[in-house]
Amino acid sequence: CAKFVSQKISKTRWRPLPAAALQPPDLFATGSWDNEDNRISIWSVGELGNVGLGGEYQGEPQLLCDIRHNGDVMDMQFLDQERIVVASSTGTVTVFRHHQNNQTLSANQRWEKAHYHVDQNTSCGGAACTGVICNNPEIVTVGEDGRINLFRADQKDAVRTIDNADSSTLHAVTFLRTTEILTVNSIGQLKIWDLRQQRNEPSQILSLTGDRVPLHCVDRHPNQQHIVATGGQDGMLSIWDIRQGTMPVSLLNAHEAEMWEVHFHPSNPDHLFTCSEDGSLWHWDTSTDISEKPSFLHQGGRSTTYFSHSTINQSVVSAWLSNDPTKDRMEITNLIPNQTLSVNSLDILGPCLVYGTDAEAIYVNRQLFA
Amino acid sequence: LTGCVAGSGEGGPSSSRVFVVRRDQDIYIQTLRKLFNESHGIFVGLQRSEEELAGKSRKAQLVQVSKNYRSVIRACMEDMHQAAISTRDPALHSQYSTQVSILSAMELIWNLCEILFVEAAAAGPLLLRLLDWVRLHVCDVDNMVREVLSSENPSKHELFWNVVDVFVLQGRMDEARHLLSKEASANPASVNMYKILDDLMKKMPMPSLGNTQTLTEMELKWQHWHEECQRYLQDGTFASNSHMESICKILLGDEDAILEKKELMTTWYHFLVTRLLYSHPTVKPMELRFYAQMDLFLGGESSPEPLDTILMAAFEFEMHQVIKECSIALSNWWFVAHLTDLLDHCKLLQSHNLYFGSNMREFLLLEYASGLFSHHSLWQLGVDYFDHCPEYGRVYLELHIERIPLNTEQKALKVLRICEQRQMHEQVRSICKIMAMKALRNNRLGSALSWSIRAKDAAFATLISDRFLKDYCERGCFSDLDLIDNLGPSMLLSDRLTFLGKYREFHRLYGEKRFSEAAKLLLMLMTAHIAPCSFWMTLLTDALPLLEQKEVIFSAEQTYELMRCLEDLTAGKSDKQKFQNDDVETMKVEMLRLALARNLARVIVKEGTLEGS
């Protein structure tokens, strides 16, 4: 059920779990947009005491703390357990620290004008920073100015900047390997950049064959680094194999409007989630017919089931690359019964899903695979 | 229109003040945003709901919608109340408290409208609903009730009889009897009186919700019971206990007795319902107006407040009057817009056209949605409201949507999507043009192109291509090769763009040393008139290295074509222009003529030579 929060939510992210953790996530962050006073907020869903009939989570997320943010929150990612990197529409990138002891947020570090337009006549010369990705301690940001920045947490200046990396807007970025990143832009191209090389040229460019539909989001398969999924302005989901050719492996007609985010499930990548401007959130399930559903509660002696499932994943060629989606059964479910306004962001970790909408509501589902 | 003052006022005649004028102050209150968002969801759901459901199921559906709206109001009231308690700023505290009472009044009115109009409760159930309504909303006595009930010895509490009276006035017979039993056990002398009173209260006939008894049956029973009460009163059974006697009088519907308990009822509508309960429980909806008399209660001391006028209009079934009074009393259109829309779905409002053409429902929705559009964030909700105004909704939307400030590309995309879904082509072009111009000014040529593709704006694509070509002429190389090399089918959007793509291809072919293909392409660009005339000189100059190659590339035909192009070009220029063009130009032309002639010579020889000889 929904929690109405009096601000349009542009990003929601679960706090990552420590490596050996067995319990599901209990804390998430949200960022707002289109407010005179935008905020980064931290919410807790820890109380498992309110378990209802079907084991469904009954209680509402509780606000722990929040802090004012200058500009719309364009993208957000947890750097580690305590720090969050936030990309702003003013072109600034900020690192916030969440203090657990007194439940406050503070701005830890800030890179002003990480993204800007050269023309000083425009309002403040600031260009929106549209995407941020972290691999502690490295932070990569991209923006409307077509610039790529590589920052290091706790270092004041950028480690590297690629000016004019793209003549159009870069919408999103992801890590392929620790030294390789992939960006998507508003003329439908994927570009791979090798950060070890000094030249400011992409090492590979891939694009769609037809119309140059802008790409808004990208995510890499958690286990197989050559598989990438992108979402476009026409709501199309594309799966790419980086090793082979410059065209997508499959194009799946999904949403009726812009796809804002695409996520592979981090521990069960046969599941993919997408959300869109048309107000829907789809769960794509290519896992082959197994009677037992994957269990993520990790309580008691269930861990053996989990491990055997993940080895099956790695030895078989991923179902995403099969050229005939009709042959292997793919189940697609819309998780939102009454859709109204855009779902701007979603995040999944373990059995928990959180998403935020333009109807100023947050939804949490902690029994995703039940 | 409400205004608030900002800025330093130093006093004196020359103090400069900046007035921040805001239309519709309410929408900026944080807590109320939840109200707007949740009710938006209910509104959209109502518009989309099945119209085919007829009769009872449709009515049940509409009642559920009404209940949903009310629970949203109550949730908002709760939040506002929490905010009022937790704030330390006295100004904010009073603002929130005012809001709480306004919301409470809104829920009161809505609830009554639900009973009378949406559910249209018939005689019998009507009274039960009204009793529930009173119990829910007249809460001034709740504290007192709690106090007495939680005390160790309730019957000894000084307010004990007050509480019993409250229960009786609200028709809560079981609770009244329960309390009375405590009194009876504490006071053995009055046991007999108590037993009789208890019995009377137990036997009191109430209307039923189901079909277990007809109205006439109920009336008969009630008449008997009334007479029995009358007998006991006249026999003086309760004479020794004034409290119990007054209760008996109330049971008999004695107006004076009921009026004595004015403070416990606090409002005239409570009085109304109590009267009905004890004098005419099978009241029909249309008869309510005869019983709703404020003056009896108010006694001429105070004049009716807006809330009273509204409720009175409702009891008189004057729906339009209710809406009108609410519009005047409330500062925000939210309430009247949603209530009117619901009543319209119940098919209760005659389509009585207002003189500027739209009906009342549409007028109110338009006003409400326009208010939303003045908010920096809530404008998105307004779109759906305009969608459901058949007459003027689209026009209003077209005008409002163009005025939304677009500070990021993502916001522009959302606005664009709204326009595209409604086939508002003008607005799509206008927004794309704005964004493309912004991108162009910031030298983001790829973004600019992306926007013109979205709008299918050929003119703008031409503009962008010209920009590229200009850059090329100035710098001698292409910027943004990643864009030009990967134009794909969008190349066909405008001729200039096609030329740009093909010209770049020429350069690529040249770079790959595929000279004959490059030559053919170059010629085609000129002869097929894809290249703009202004560029021909550059193209011919590009042909020079091809002409000077050791190997002959251009055929005789092609050379003649090139010569013709050159002559066309030079002939086109007037004498004046020739004069102004400096030596570089004339030298270029000379060189070209020489190269073309030499090439022609070589190619004639080559083509004339037989192979192998």
mmCIF file of C-alpha atoms in Angstrom, chain A residues 106-346:
data_model
loop_
_atom_site.group_PDB
_atom_site.id
_atom_site.type_symbol
_atom_site.label_atom_id
_atom_site.label_comp_id
_atom_site.label_asym_id
_atom_site.label_seq_id
_atom_site.Cartn_x
_atom_site.Cartn_y
_atom_site.Cartn_z
ATOM 1 C CA SER A 106 24.816 15.978 6.508
ATOM 2 C CA ALA A 107 26.533 17.020 3.315
ATOM 3 C CA ASN A 108 29.930 15.408 3.369
ATOM 4 C CA GLN A 109 31.437 16.540 0.112
ATOM 5 C CA ARG A 110 30.315 18.538 -2.847
ATOM 6 C CA TRP A 111 31.526 19.031 -6.380
ATOM 7 C CA GLU A 112 29.931 22.219 -7.612
ATOM 8 C CA LYS A 113 29.599 22.729 -11.340
ATOM 9 C CA ALA A 114 30.538 19.153 -12.087
ATOM 10 C CA HIS A 115 28.370 19.687 -15.121
ATOM 11 C CA TYR A 116 27.946 22.987 -16.907
ATOM 12 C CA HIS A 117 27.383 24.600 -20.256
ATOM 13 C CA VAL A 118 30.074 26.864 -21.597
ATOM 14 C CA ASP A 119 27.793 29.743 -22.512
ATOM 15 C CA GLN A 120 27.826 32.092 -19.561
ATOM 16 C CA ASN A 121 24.692 33.878 -20.706
ATOM 17 C CA THR A 122 22.391 31.064 -19.724
ATOM 18 C CA SER A 123 20.982 31.156 -16.212
ATOM 19 C CA CYS A 124 23.908 29.931 -14.215
ATOM 20 C CA GLY A 125 25.678 27.935 -16.836
ATOM 21 C CA GLY A 126 24.673 24.836 -14.917
ATOM 22 C CA ALA A 127 23.722 21.702 -16.790
ATOM 23 C CA ALA A 128 21.837 18.929 -15.069
ATOM 24 C CA CYS A 129 23.840 15.962 -13.898
ATOM 25 C CA THR A 130 21.703 13.102 -15.134
ATOM 26 C CA GLY A 131 23.407 9.952 -13.934
ATOM 27 C CA VAL A 132 25.745 8.730 -11.238
ATOM 28 C CA ILE A 133 27.294 5.336 -10.561
ATOM 29 C CA CYS A 134 29.607 4.305 -7.754
ATOM 30 C CA ASN A 135 32.203 1.692 -7.175
ATOM 31 C CA ASN A 136 33.625 2.715 -3.861
ATOM 32 C CA PRO A 137 35.697 4.945 -3.809
ATOM 33 C CA GLU A 138 35.188 5.850 -7.446
ATOM 34 C CA ILE A 139 32.231 7.873 -8.629
ATOM 35 C CA VAL A 140 31.369 8.452 -12.272
ATOM 36 C CA THR A 141 28.864 11.126 -13.306
ATOM 37 C CA VAL A 142 27.346 12.119 -16.631
ATOM 38 C CA GLY A 143 25.159 15.049 -17.590
ATOM 39 C CA GLU A 144 23.226 17.131 -20.077
ATOM 40 C CA ASP A 145 26.472 18.771 -21.098
ATOM 41 C CA GLY A 146 27.745 15.520 -22.571
ATOM 42 C CA ARG A 147 30.555 15.414 -20.054
ATOM 43 C CA ILE A 148 31.867 12.418 -18.101
ATOM 44 C CA ASN A 149 33.494 12.980 -14.733
ATOM 45 C CA LEU A 150 35.457 10.534 -12.666
ATOM 46 C CA PHE A 151 35.629 11.466 -9.004
ATOM 47 C CA ARG A 152 37.142 9.839 -6.007
ATOM 48 C CA ALA A 153 35.399 10.162 -2.670
ATOM 49 C CA ASP A 154 37.417 12.453 -0.416
ATOM 50 C CA GLN A 155 39.361 13.966 -3.272
ATOM 51 C CA LYS A 156 38.510 17.549 -3.951
ATOM 52 C CA ASP A 157 39.142 17.651 -7.684
ATOM 53 C CA ALA A 158 37.965 15.344 -10.367
ATOM 54 C CA VAL A 159 40.360 12.547 -11.170
ATOM 55 C CA ARG A 160 39.482 12.750 -14.827
ATOM 56 C CA THR A 161 37.049 14.672 -16.994
ATOM 57 C CA ILE A 162 36.096 13.852 -20.546
ATOM 58 C CA ASP A 163 34.693 17.051 -22.041
ATOM 59 C CA ASN A 164 32.331 16.766 -24.942
ATOM 60 C CA ALA A 165 32.283 13.011 -24.652
ATOM 61 C CA ASP A 166 28.965 13.213 -26.442
ATOM 62 C CA SER A 167 27.256 15.824 -28.547
ATOM 63 C CA SER A 168 23.897 14.932 -27.024
ATOM 64 C CA THR A 169 22.705 14.440 -23.483
ATOM 65 C CA LEU A 170 24.095 11.471 -21.585
ATOM 66 C CA HIS A 171 21.220 9.949 -19.668
ATOM 67 C CA ALA A 172 22.758 7.136 -17.685
ATOM 68 C CA VAL A 173 25.997 5.352 -16.931
ATOM 69 C CA THR A 174 26.973 1.966 -15.532
ATOM 70 C CA PHE A 175 30.180 0.077 -14.811
ATOM 71 C CA LEU A 176 30.984 -2.822 -17.133
ATOM 72 C CA ARG A 177 34.215 -3.655 -15.383
ATOM 73 C CA THR A 178 36.133 -1.715 -12.775
ATOM 74 C CA THR A 179 37.910 0.211 -15.524
ATOM 75 C CA GLU A 180 35.219 0.301 -18.131
ATOM 76 C CA ILE A 181 31.989 2.248 -18.196
ATOM 77 C CA LEU A 182 29.021 2.311 -20.526
ATOM 78 C CA THR A 183 26.921 5.380 -21.249
ATOM 79 C CA VAL A 184 23.625 5.857 -23.056
ATOM 80 C CA ASN A 185 22.559 9.074 -24.731
ATOM 81 C CA SER A 186 19.615 10.879 -26.285
ATOM 82 C CA ILE A 187 20.407 9.771 -29.837
ATOM 83 C CA GLY A 188 20.108 6.101 -29.062
ATOM 84 C CA GLN A 189 23.751 5.153 -28.721
ATOM 85 C CA LEU A 190 25.644 3.064 -26.192
ATOM 86 C CA LYS A 191 29.232 4.035 -25.770
ATOM 87 C CA ILE A 192 31.880 2.046 -23.945
ATOM 88 C CA TRP A 193 34.734 3.974 -22.413
ATOM 89 C CA ASP A 194 37.964 2.448 -21.242
ATOM 90 C CA LEU A 195 39.150 4.572 -18.365
ATOM 91 C CA ARG A 196 42.683 3.252 -18.510
ATOM 92 C CA GLN A 197 43.232 4.875 -21.876
ATOM 93 C CA GLN A 198 44.012 8.545 -22.028
ATOM 94 C CA ARG A 199 42.303 9.334 -25.305
ATOM 95 C CA ASN A 200 38.859 10.834 -25.032
ATOM 96 C CA GLU A 201 37.170 8.529 -27.479
ATOM 97 C CA PRO A 202 34.818 5.681 -26.776
ATOM 98 C CA SER A 203 36.311 2.280 -27.415
ATOM 99 C CA GLN A 204 33.072 1.021 -28.899
ATOM 100 C CA ILE A 205 29.780 2.489 -30.076
ATOM 101 C CA LEU A 206 26.586 0.481 -30.374
ATOM 102 C CA SER A 207 23.252 1.741 -31.556
ATOM 103 C CA LEU A 208 19.779 0.712 -32.539
ATOM 104 C CA THR A 209 19.165 0.206 -36.226
ATOM 105 C CA GLY A 210 15.949 2.082 -36.686
ATOM 106 C CA ASP A 211 15.070 5.543 -35.478
ATOM 107 C CA ARG A 212 17.503 7.027 -33.056
ATOM 108 C CA VAL A 213 15.236 6.724 -30.051
ATOM 109 C CA PRO A 214 16.816 8.244 -26.945
ATOM 110 C CA LEU A 215 17.887 5.763 -24.287
ATOM 111 C CA HIS A 216 17.125 6.667 -20.716
ATOM 112 C CA CYS A 217 18.412 3.895 -18.514
ATOM 113 C CA VAL A 218 20.884 1.068 -18.516
ATOM 114 C CA ASP A 219 21.821 -1.811 -16.257
ATOM 115 C CA ARG A 220 24.395 -4.541 -16.497
ATOM 116 C CA HIS A 221 23.723 -8.180 -15.720
ATOM 117 C CA PRO A 222 25.147 -8.819 -12.242
ATOM 118 C CA ASN A 223 27.053 -11.984 -13.158
ATOM 119 C CA GLN A 224 27.642 -11.795 -16.902
ATOM 120 C CA GLN A 225 29.391 -8.573 -17.740
ATOM 121 C CA HIS A 226 28.658 -8.632 -21.425
ATOM 122 C CA ILE A 227 24.895 -8.523 -21.047
ATOM 123 C CA VAL A 228 23.358 -5.070 -20.774
ATOM 124 C CA ALA A 229 19.722 -3.955 -20.745
ATOM 125 C CA THR A 230 18.582 -0.512 -21.853
ATOM 126 C CA GLY A 231 15.257 1.290 -21.791
ATOM 127 C CA GLY A 232 14.194 3.848 -24.347
ATOM 128 C CA GLN A 233 11.917 6.800 -24.777
ATOM 129 C CA ASP A 234 9.399 4.667 -26.612
ATOM 130 C CA GLY A 235 9.250 2.259 -23.690
ATOM 131 C CA MET A 236 11.214 -0.432 -25.500
ATOM 132 C CA LEU A 237 13.449 -2.765 -23.554
ATOM 133 C CA SER A 238 16.612 -3.800 -25.387
ATOM 134 C CA ILE A 239 19.044 -6.525 -24.355
ATOM 135 C CA TRP A 240 22.562 -6.216 -25.725
ATOM 136 C CA ASP A 241 25.513 -8.548 -25.916
ATOM 137 C CA ILE A 242 28.559 -6.306 -25.893
ATOM 138 C CA ARG A 243 30.834 -8.954 -27.324
ATOM 139 C CA GLN A 244 28.761 -9.486 -30.420
ATOM 140 C CA GLY A 245 28.075 -6.834 -32.993
ATOM 141 C CA THR A 246 26.718 -3.382 -32.594
ATOM 142 C CA MET A 247 23.023 -4.202 -32.476
ATOM 143 C CA PRO A 248 20.776 -5.378 -29.715
ATOM 144 C CA VAL A 249 20.102 -9.071 -29.234
ATOM 145 C CA SER A 250 16.448 -8.566 -28.514
ATOM 146 C CA LEU A 251 13.969 -5.763 -28.532
ATOM 147 C CA LEU A 252 10.963 -6.154 -26.336
ATOM 148 C CA ASN A 253 7.964 -3.921 -26.668
ATOM 149 C CA ALA A 254 7.195 -2.970 -23.156
ATOM 150 C CA HIS A 255 5.800 0.304 -21.965
ATOM 151 C CA GLU A 256 3.746 2.949 -23.703
ATOM 152 C CA ALA A 257 5.962 5.802 -22.641
ATOM 153 C CA GLU A 258 9.522 6.522 -21.485
ATOM 154 C CA MET A 259 11.141 3.775 -19.482
ATOM 155 C CA TRP A 260 12.841 5.498 -16.599
ATOM 156 C CA GLU A 261 14.685 2.676 -14.889
ATOM 157 C CA VAL A 262 15.714 -0.879 -15.596
ATOM 158 C CA HIS A 263 17.198 -3.181 -12.984
ATOM 159 C CA PHE A 264 18.394 -6.752 -13.044
ATOM 160 C CA HIS A 265 17.724 -8.401 -9.711
ATOM 161 C CA PRO A 266 21.171 -8.374 -8.071
ATOM 162 C CA SER A 267 21.097 -11.902 -6.705
ATOM 163 C CA ASN A 268 18.607 -13.494 -9.069
ATOM 164 C CA PRO A 269 19.253 -12.000 -12.486
ATOM 165 C CA ASP A 270 16.664 -14.058 -14.303
ATOM 166 C CA HIS A 271 14.361 -11.370 -13.009
ATOM 167 C CA LEU A 272 14.311 -7.892 -14.445
ATOM 168 C CA PHE A 273 12.252 -4.874 -13.393
ATOM 169 C CA THR A 274 11.303 -1.810 -15.390
ATOM 170 C CA CYS A 275 9.254 1.268 -14.577
ATOM 171 C CA SER A 276 7.826 3.919 -16.834
ATOM 172 C CA GLU A 277 6.140 7.263 -17.369
ATOM 173 C CA ASP A 278 2.964 5.390 -18.259
ATOM 174 C CA GLY A 279 2.589 4.506 -14.576
ATOM 175 C CA SER A 280 3.387 0.799 -14.754
ATOM 176 C CA LEU A 281 6.111 -1.326 -13.207
ATOM 177 C CA TRP A 282 6.855 -4.598 -14.942
ATOM 178 C CA HIS A 283 8.469 -7.704 -13.575
ATOM 179 C CA TRP A 284 10.160 -9.763 -16.293
ATOM 180 C CA ASP A 285 10.734 -13.375 -15.307
ATOM 181 C CA THR A 286 12.773 -15.633 -17.554
ATOM 182 C CA SER A 287 13.508 -18.228 -14.937
ATOM 183 C CA THR A 288 12.663 -21.666 -16.328
ATOM 184 C CA ASP A 289 9.831 -23.631 -14.908
ATOM 185 C CA ILE A 290 10.804 -24.589 -11.386
ATOM 186 C CA SER A 291 8.288 -25.593 -8.793
ATOM 187 C CA GLU A 292 10.140 -24.055 -5.935
ATOM 188 C CA LYS A 293 10.308 -20.299 -5.956
ATOM 189 C CA PRO A 294 13.580 -18.783 -4.870
ATOM 190 C CA SER A 295 13.493 -17.985 -1.244
ATOM 191 C CA PHE A 296 15.232 -14.903 -0.033
ATOM 192 C CA LEU A 297 14.429 -14.808 3.581
ATOM 193 C CA HIS A 298 17.623 -16.665 4.369
ATOM 194 C CA GLN A 299 16.266 -17.744 7.665
ATOM 195 C CA GLY A 300 17.188 -20.994 9.237
ATOM 196 C CA GLY A 301 18.558 -23.592 6.895
ATOM 197 C CA ARG A 302 17.355 -22.174 3.601
ATOM 198 C CA SER A 303 20.744 -21.035 2.398
ATOM 199 C CA THR A 304 21.512 -24.265 0.588
ATOM 200 C CA THR A 305 18.595 -23.789 -1.731
ATOM 201 C CA TYR A 306 19.865 -20.331 -2.580
ATOM 202 C CA PHE A 307 23.362 -21.418 -3.453
ATOM 203 C CA SER A 308 22.361 -24.273 -5.685
ATOM 204 C CA HIS A 309 20.105 -21.943 -7.591
ATOM 205 C CA SER A 310 22.814 -19.456 -8.256
ATOM 206 C CA THR A 311 25.201 -22.026 -9.646
ATOM 207 C CA ILE A 312 22.542 -23.115 -12.089
ATOM 208 C CA ASN A 313 22.404 -19.497 -13.237
ATOM 209 C CA GLN A 314 26.051 -19.245 -13.988
ATOM 210 C CA SER A 315 26.581 -22.443 -15.898
ATOM 211 C CA VAL A 316 23.756 -22.057 -18.349
ATOM 212 C CA VAL A 317 23.722 -19.396 -21.043
ATOM 213 C CA SER A 318 21.567 -16.627 -19.794
ATOM 214 C CA ALA A 319 17.963 -16.777 -20.865
ATOM 215 C CA TRP A 320 18.158 -13.114 -21.794
ATOM 216 C CA LEU A 321 20.352 -13.861 -24.777
ATOM 217 C CA SER A 322 18.057 -16.377 -26.362
ATOM 218 C CA ASN A 323 16.878 -15.026 -29.668
ATOM 219 C CA ASP A 324 13.444 -16.448 -29.419
ATOM 220 C CA PRO A 325 11.676 -15.084 -26.395
ATOM 221 C CA THR A 326 8.576 -17.051 -27.269
ATOM 222 C CA LYS A 327 10.380 -20.350 -27.010
ATOM 223 C CA ASP A 328 11.604 -19.915 -23.489
ATOM 224 C CA ARG A 329 8.715 -18.934 -21.397
ATOM 225 C CA MET A 330 8.945 -15.380 -20.136
ATOM 226 C CA GLU A 331 6.440 -14.154 -17.638
ATOM 227 C CA ILE A 332 5.740 -10.494 -17.538
ATOM 228 C CA THR A 333 3.621 -9.030 -14.764
ATOM 229 C CA ASN A 334 2.493 -5.505 -14.131
ATOM 230 C CA LEU A 335 2.849 -4.955 -10.428
ATOM 231 C CA ILE A 336 0.607 -1.895 -10.268
ATOM 232 C CA PRO A 337 -3.154 -2.486 -10.374
ATOM 233 C CA ASN A 338 -4.445 1.085 -10.673
ATOM 234 C CA GLN A 339 -1.909 3.080 -12.547
ATOM 235 C CA THR A 340 -2.162 6.823 -12.686
ATOM 236 C CA LEU A 341 0.987 8.924 -12.745
ATOM 237 C CA SER A 342 4.556 8.043 -13.694
ATOM 238 C CA VAL A 343 6.646 5.592 -11.695
ATOM 239 C CA ASN A 344 9.959 7.379 -11.680
ATOM 240 C CA SER A 345 12.188 4.979 -9.857
ATOM 241 C CA LEU A 346 12.410 1.515 -8.393
#
